[in-house]
PDB file of C-alpha atoms in Angstrom:
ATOM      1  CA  UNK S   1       0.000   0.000   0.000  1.00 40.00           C
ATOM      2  CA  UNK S   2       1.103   3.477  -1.204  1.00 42.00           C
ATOM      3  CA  UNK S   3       1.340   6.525   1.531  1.00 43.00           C
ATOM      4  CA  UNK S   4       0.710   9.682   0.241  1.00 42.00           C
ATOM      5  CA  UNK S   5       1.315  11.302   3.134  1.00 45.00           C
ATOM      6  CA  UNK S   6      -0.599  14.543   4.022  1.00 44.00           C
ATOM      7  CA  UNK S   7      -1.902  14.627   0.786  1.00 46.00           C
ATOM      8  CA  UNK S   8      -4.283  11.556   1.742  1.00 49.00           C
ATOM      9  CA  UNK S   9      -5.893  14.428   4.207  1.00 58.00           C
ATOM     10  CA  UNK S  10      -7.530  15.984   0.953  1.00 54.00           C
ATOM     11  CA  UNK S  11     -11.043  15.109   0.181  1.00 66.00           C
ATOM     12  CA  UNK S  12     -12.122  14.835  -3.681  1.00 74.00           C
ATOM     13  CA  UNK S  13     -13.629  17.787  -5.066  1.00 79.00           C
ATOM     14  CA  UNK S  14     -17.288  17.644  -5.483  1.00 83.00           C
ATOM     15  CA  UNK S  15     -17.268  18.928  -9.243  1.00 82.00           C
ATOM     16  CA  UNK S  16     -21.377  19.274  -9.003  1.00 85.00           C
ATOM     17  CA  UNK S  17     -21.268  21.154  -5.817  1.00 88.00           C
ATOM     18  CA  UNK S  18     -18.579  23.263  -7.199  1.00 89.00           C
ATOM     19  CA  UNK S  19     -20.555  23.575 -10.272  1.00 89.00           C
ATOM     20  CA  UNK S  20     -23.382  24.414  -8.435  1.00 90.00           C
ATOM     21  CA  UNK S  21     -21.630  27.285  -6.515  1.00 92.00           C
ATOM     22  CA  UNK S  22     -20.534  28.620  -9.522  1.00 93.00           C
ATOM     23  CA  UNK S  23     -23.903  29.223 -11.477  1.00 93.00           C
ATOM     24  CA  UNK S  24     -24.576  30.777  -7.794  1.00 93.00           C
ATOM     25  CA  UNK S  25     -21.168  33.065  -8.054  1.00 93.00           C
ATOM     26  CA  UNK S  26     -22.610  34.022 -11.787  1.00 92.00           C
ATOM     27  CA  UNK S  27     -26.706  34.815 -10.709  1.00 91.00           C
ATOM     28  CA  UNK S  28     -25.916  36.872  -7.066  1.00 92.00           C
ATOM     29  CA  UNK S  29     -21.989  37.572  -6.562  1.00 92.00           C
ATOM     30  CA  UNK S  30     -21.690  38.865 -10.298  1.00 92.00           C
ATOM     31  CA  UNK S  31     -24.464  41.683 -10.043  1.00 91.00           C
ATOM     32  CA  UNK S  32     -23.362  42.703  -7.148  1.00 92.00           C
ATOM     33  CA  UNK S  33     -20.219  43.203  -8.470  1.00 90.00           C
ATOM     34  CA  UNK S  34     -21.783  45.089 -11.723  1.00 89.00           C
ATOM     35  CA  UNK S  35     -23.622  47.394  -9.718  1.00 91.00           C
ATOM     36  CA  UNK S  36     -21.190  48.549  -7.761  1.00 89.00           C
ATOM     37  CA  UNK S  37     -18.486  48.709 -10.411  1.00 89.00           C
ATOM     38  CA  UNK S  38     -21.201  50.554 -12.749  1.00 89.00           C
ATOM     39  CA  UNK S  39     -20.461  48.071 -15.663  1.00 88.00           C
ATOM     40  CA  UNK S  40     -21.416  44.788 -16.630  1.00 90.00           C
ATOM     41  CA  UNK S  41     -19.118  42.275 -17.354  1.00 89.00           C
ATOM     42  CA  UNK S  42     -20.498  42.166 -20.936  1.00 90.00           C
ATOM     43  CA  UNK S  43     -18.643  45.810 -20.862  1.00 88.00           C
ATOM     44  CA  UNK S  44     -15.616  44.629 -19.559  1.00 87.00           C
ATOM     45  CA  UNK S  45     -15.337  41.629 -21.465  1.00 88.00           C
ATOM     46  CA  UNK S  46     -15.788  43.932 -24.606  1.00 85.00           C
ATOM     47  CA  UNK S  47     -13.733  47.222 -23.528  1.00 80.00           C
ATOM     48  CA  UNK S  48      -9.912  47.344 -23.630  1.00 68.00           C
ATOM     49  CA  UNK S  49      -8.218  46.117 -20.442  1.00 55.00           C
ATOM     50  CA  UNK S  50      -8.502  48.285 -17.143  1.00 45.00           C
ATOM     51  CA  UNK S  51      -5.992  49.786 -15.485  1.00 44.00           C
ATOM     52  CA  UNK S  52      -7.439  51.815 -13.103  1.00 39.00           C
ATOM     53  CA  UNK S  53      -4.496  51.869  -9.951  1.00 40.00           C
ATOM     54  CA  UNK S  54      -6.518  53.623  -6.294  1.00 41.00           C
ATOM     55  CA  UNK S  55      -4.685  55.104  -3.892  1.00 42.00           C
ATOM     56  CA  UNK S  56      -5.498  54.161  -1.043  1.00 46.00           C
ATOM     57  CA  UNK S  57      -4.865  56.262   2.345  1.00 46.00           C
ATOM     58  CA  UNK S  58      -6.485  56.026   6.047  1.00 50.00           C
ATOM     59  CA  UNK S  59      -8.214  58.984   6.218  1.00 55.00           C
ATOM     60  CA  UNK S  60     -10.869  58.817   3.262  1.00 60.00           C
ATOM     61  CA  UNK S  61     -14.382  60.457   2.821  1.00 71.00           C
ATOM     62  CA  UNK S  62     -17.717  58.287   1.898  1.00 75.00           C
ATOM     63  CA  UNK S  63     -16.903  59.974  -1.631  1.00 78.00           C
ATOM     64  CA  UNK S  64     -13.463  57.806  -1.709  1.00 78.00           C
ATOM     65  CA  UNK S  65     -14.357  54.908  -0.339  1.00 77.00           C
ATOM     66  CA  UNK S  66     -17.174  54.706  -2.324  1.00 80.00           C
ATOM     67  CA  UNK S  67     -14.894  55.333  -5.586  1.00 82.00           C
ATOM     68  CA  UNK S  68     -12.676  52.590  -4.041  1.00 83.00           C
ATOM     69  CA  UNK S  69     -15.384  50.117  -3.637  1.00 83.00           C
ATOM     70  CA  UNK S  70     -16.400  51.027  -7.684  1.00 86.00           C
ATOM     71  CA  UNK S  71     -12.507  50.571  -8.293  1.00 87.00           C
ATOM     72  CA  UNK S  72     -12.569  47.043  -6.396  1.00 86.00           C
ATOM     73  CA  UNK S  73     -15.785  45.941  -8.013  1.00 88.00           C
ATOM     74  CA  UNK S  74     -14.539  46.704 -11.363  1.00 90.00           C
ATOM     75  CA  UNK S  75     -11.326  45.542 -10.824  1.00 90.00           C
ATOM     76  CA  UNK S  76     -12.583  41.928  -9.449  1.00 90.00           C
ATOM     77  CA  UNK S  77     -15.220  41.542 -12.806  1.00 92.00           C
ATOM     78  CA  UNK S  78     -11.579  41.786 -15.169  1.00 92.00           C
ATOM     79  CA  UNK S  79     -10.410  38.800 -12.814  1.00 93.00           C
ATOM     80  CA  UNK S  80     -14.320  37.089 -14.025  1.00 94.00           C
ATOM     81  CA  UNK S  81     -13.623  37.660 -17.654  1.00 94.00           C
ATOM     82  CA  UNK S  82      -9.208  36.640 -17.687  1.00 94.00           C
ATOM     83  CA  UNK S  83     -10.680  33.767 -15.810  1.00 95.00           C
ATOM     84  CA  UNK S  84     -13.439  32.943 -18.572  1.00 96.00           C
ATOM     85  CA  UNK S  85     -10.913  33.526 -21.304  1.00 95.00           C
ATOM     86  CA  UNK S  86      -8.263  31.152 -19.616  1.00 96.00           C
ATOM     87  CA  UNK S  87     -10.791  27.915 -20.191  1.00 97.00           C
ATOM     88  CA  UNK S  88     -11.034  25.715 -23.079  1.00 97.00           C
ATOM     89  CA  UNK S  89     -12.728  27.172 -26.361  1.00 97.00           C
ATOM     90  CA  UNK S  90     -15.690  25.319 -25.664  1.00 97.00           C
ATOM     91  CA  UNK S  91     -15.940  25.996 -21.847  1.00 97.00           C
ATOM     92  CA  UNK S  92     -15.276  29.834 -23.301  1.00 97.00           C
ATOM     93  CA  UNK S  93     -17.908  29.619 -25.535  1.00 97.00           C
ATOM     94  CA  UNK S  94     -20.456  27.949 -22.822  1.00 97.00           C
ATOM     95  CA  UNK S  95     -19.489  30.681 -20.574  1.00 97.00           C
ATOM     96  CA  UNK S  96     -19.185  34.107 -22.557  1.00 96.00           C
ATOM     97  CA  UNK S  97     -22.798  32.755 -24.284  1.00 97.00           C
ATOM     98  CA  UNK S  98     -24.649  31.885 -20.913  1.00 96.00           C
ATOM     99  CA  UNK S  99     -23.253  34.630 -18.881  1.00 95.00           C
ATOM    100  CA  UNK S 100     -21.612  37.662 -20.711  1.00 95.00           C
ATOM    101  CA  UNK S 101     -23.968  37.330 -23.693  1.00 95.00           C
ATOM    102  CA  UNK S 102     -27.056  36.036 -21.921  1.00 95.00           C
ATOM    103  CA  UNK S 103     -28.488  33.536 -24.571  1.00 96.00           C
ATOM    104  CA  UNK S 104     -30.674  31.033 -23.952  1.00 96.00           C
ATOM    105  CA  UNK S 105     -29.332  26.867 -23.713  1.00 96.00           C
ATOM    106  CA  UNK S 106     -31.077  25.853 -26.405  1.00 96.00           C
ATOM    107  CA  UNK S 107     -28.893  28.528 -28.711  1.00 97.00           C
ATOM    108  CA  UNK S 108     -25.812  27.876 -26.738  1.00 97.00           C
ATOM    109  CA  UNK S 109     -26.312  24.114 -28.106  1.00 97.00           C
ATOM    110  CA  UNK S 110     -26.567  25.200 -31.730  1.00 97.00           C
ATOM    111  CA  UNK S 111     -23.278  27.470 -30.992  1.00 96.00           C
ATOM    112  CA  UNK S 112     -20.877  24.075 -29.533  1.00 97.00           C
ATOM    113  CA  UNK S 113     -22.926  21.890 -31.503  1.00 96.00           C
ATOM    114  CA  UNK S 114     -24.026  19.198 -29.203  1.00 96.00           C
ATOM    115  CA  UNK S 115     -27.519  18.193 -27.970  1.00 96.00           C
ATOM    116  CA  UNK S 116     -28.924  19.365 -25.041  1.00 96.00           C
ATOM    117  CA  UNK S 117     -27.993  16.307 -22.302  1.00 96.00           C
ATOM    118  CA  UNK S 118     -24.163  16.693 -23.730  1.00 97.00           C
ATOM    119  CA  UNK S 119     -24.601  20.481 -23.498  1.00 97.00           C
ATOM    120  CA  UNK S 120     -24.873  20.069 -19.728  1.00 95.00           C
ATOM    121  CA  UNK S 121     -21.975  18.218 -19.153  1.00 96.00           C
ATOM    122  CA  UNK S 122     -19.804  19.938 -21.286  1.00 97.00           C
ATOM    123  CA  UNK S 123     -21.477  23.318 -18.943  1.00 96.00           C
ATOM    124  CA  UNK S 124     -20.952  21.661 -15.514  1.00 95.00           C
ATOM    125  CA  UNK S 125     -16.904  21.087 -17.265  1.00 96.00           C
ATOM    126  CA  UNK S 126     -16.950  24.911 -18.063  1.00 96.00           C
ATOM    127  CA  UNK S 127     -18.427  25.774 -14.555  1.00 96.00           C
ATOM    128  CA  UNK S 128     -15.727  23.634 -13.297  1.00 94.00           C
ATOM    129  CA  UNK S 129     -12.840  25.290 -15.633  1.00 95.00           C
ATOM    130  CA  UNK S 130     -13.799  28.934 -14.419  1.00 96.00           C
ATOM    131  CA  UNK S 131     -13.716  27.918 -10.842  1.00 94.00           C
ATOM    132  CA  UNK S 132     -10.422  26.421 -11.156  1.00 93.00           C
ATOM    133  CA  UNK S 133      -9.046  29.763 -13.313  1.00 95.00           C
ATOM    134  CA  UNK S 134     -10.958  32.177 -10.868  1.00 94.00           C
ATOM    135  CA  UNK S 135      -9.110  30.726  -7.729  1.00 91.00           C
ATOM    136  CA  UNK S 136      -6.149  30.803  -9.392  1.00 90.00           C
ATOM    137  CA  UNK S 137      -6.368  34.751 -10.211  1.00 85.00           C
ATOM    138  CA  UNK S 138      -7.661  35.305  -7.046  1.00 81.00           C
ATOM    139  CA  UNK S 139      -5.008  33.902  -4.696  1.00 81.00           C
ATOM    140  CA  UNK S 140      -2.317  36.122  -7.537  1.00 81.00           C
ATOM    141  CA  UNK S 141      -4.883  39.357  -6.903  1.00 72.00           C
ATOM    142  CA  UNK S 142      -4.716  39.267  -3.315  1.00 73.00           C
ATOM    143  CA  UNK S 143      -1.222  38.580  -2.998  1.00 68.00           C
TER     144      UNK S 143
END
């Protein structure tokens, strides 16, 4: 018998849960994030790259911190789209159709070209993908 160590501690990841969580991220977390950045993420994803750098000091008005928040928001829906632009072209596809685009599953089918019980694996793989990318960009933003 093999040991693996501490890596025997991990448990496997629950790719439906973590699917689940994402389409979750996507309806609540995302417009939150797109009304306080005053964009969608269909803007970002089709504007030029921001670079918009805050400074950021202790003593700051509503006015600032409000700007700041905006700044954040904005800043955190360019990590959403790198993210959905890291996955494979037909996780892409899934994703910028369902959730930058907005179109309905049965077009989204027509687009990747599968039926509609394939169409939902291939989207819990995509959901999946952009998790995976997100954390990634995440853990790098923070740091």
């Amino acid at each position: 018998m093999t040991s693996w160590g501490s890596c025997s501690n991990f448990q496997p990841i629950n790719k439906q849960a973590t699917a689940a969580n994402v389409r979750q991220f996507f309806k609540r977390d995302v417009e939150k994030l797109e009304q306080l950045a005053g964009s969608s993420l269909s803007d970002i994803y089709h504007s030029p790259s921001f670079d918009g750098v805050a400074s950021h000091t202790n003593y700051l008005n509503n006015t600032e911190t409000q700007v700041l928040k905006a700044i954040d928001a904005r800043k955190e829906l360019c990590l959403i789209v790198q993210a959905i632009t890291a996955c494979t072209e037909t996780s892409r596809t899934i994703l910028i159709s369902k959730y930058i685009n907005h179109l309905p599953m049965f077009r989204i089918e027509q687009l990747i070209g599968y039926g509609s019980s394939q169409t939902k694996v291939k989207q819990r793989t995509a959901l999946f993908e952009f998790a995976d990318h997100y954390a990634t960009y995440w853990t790098r933003f923070k740091s």
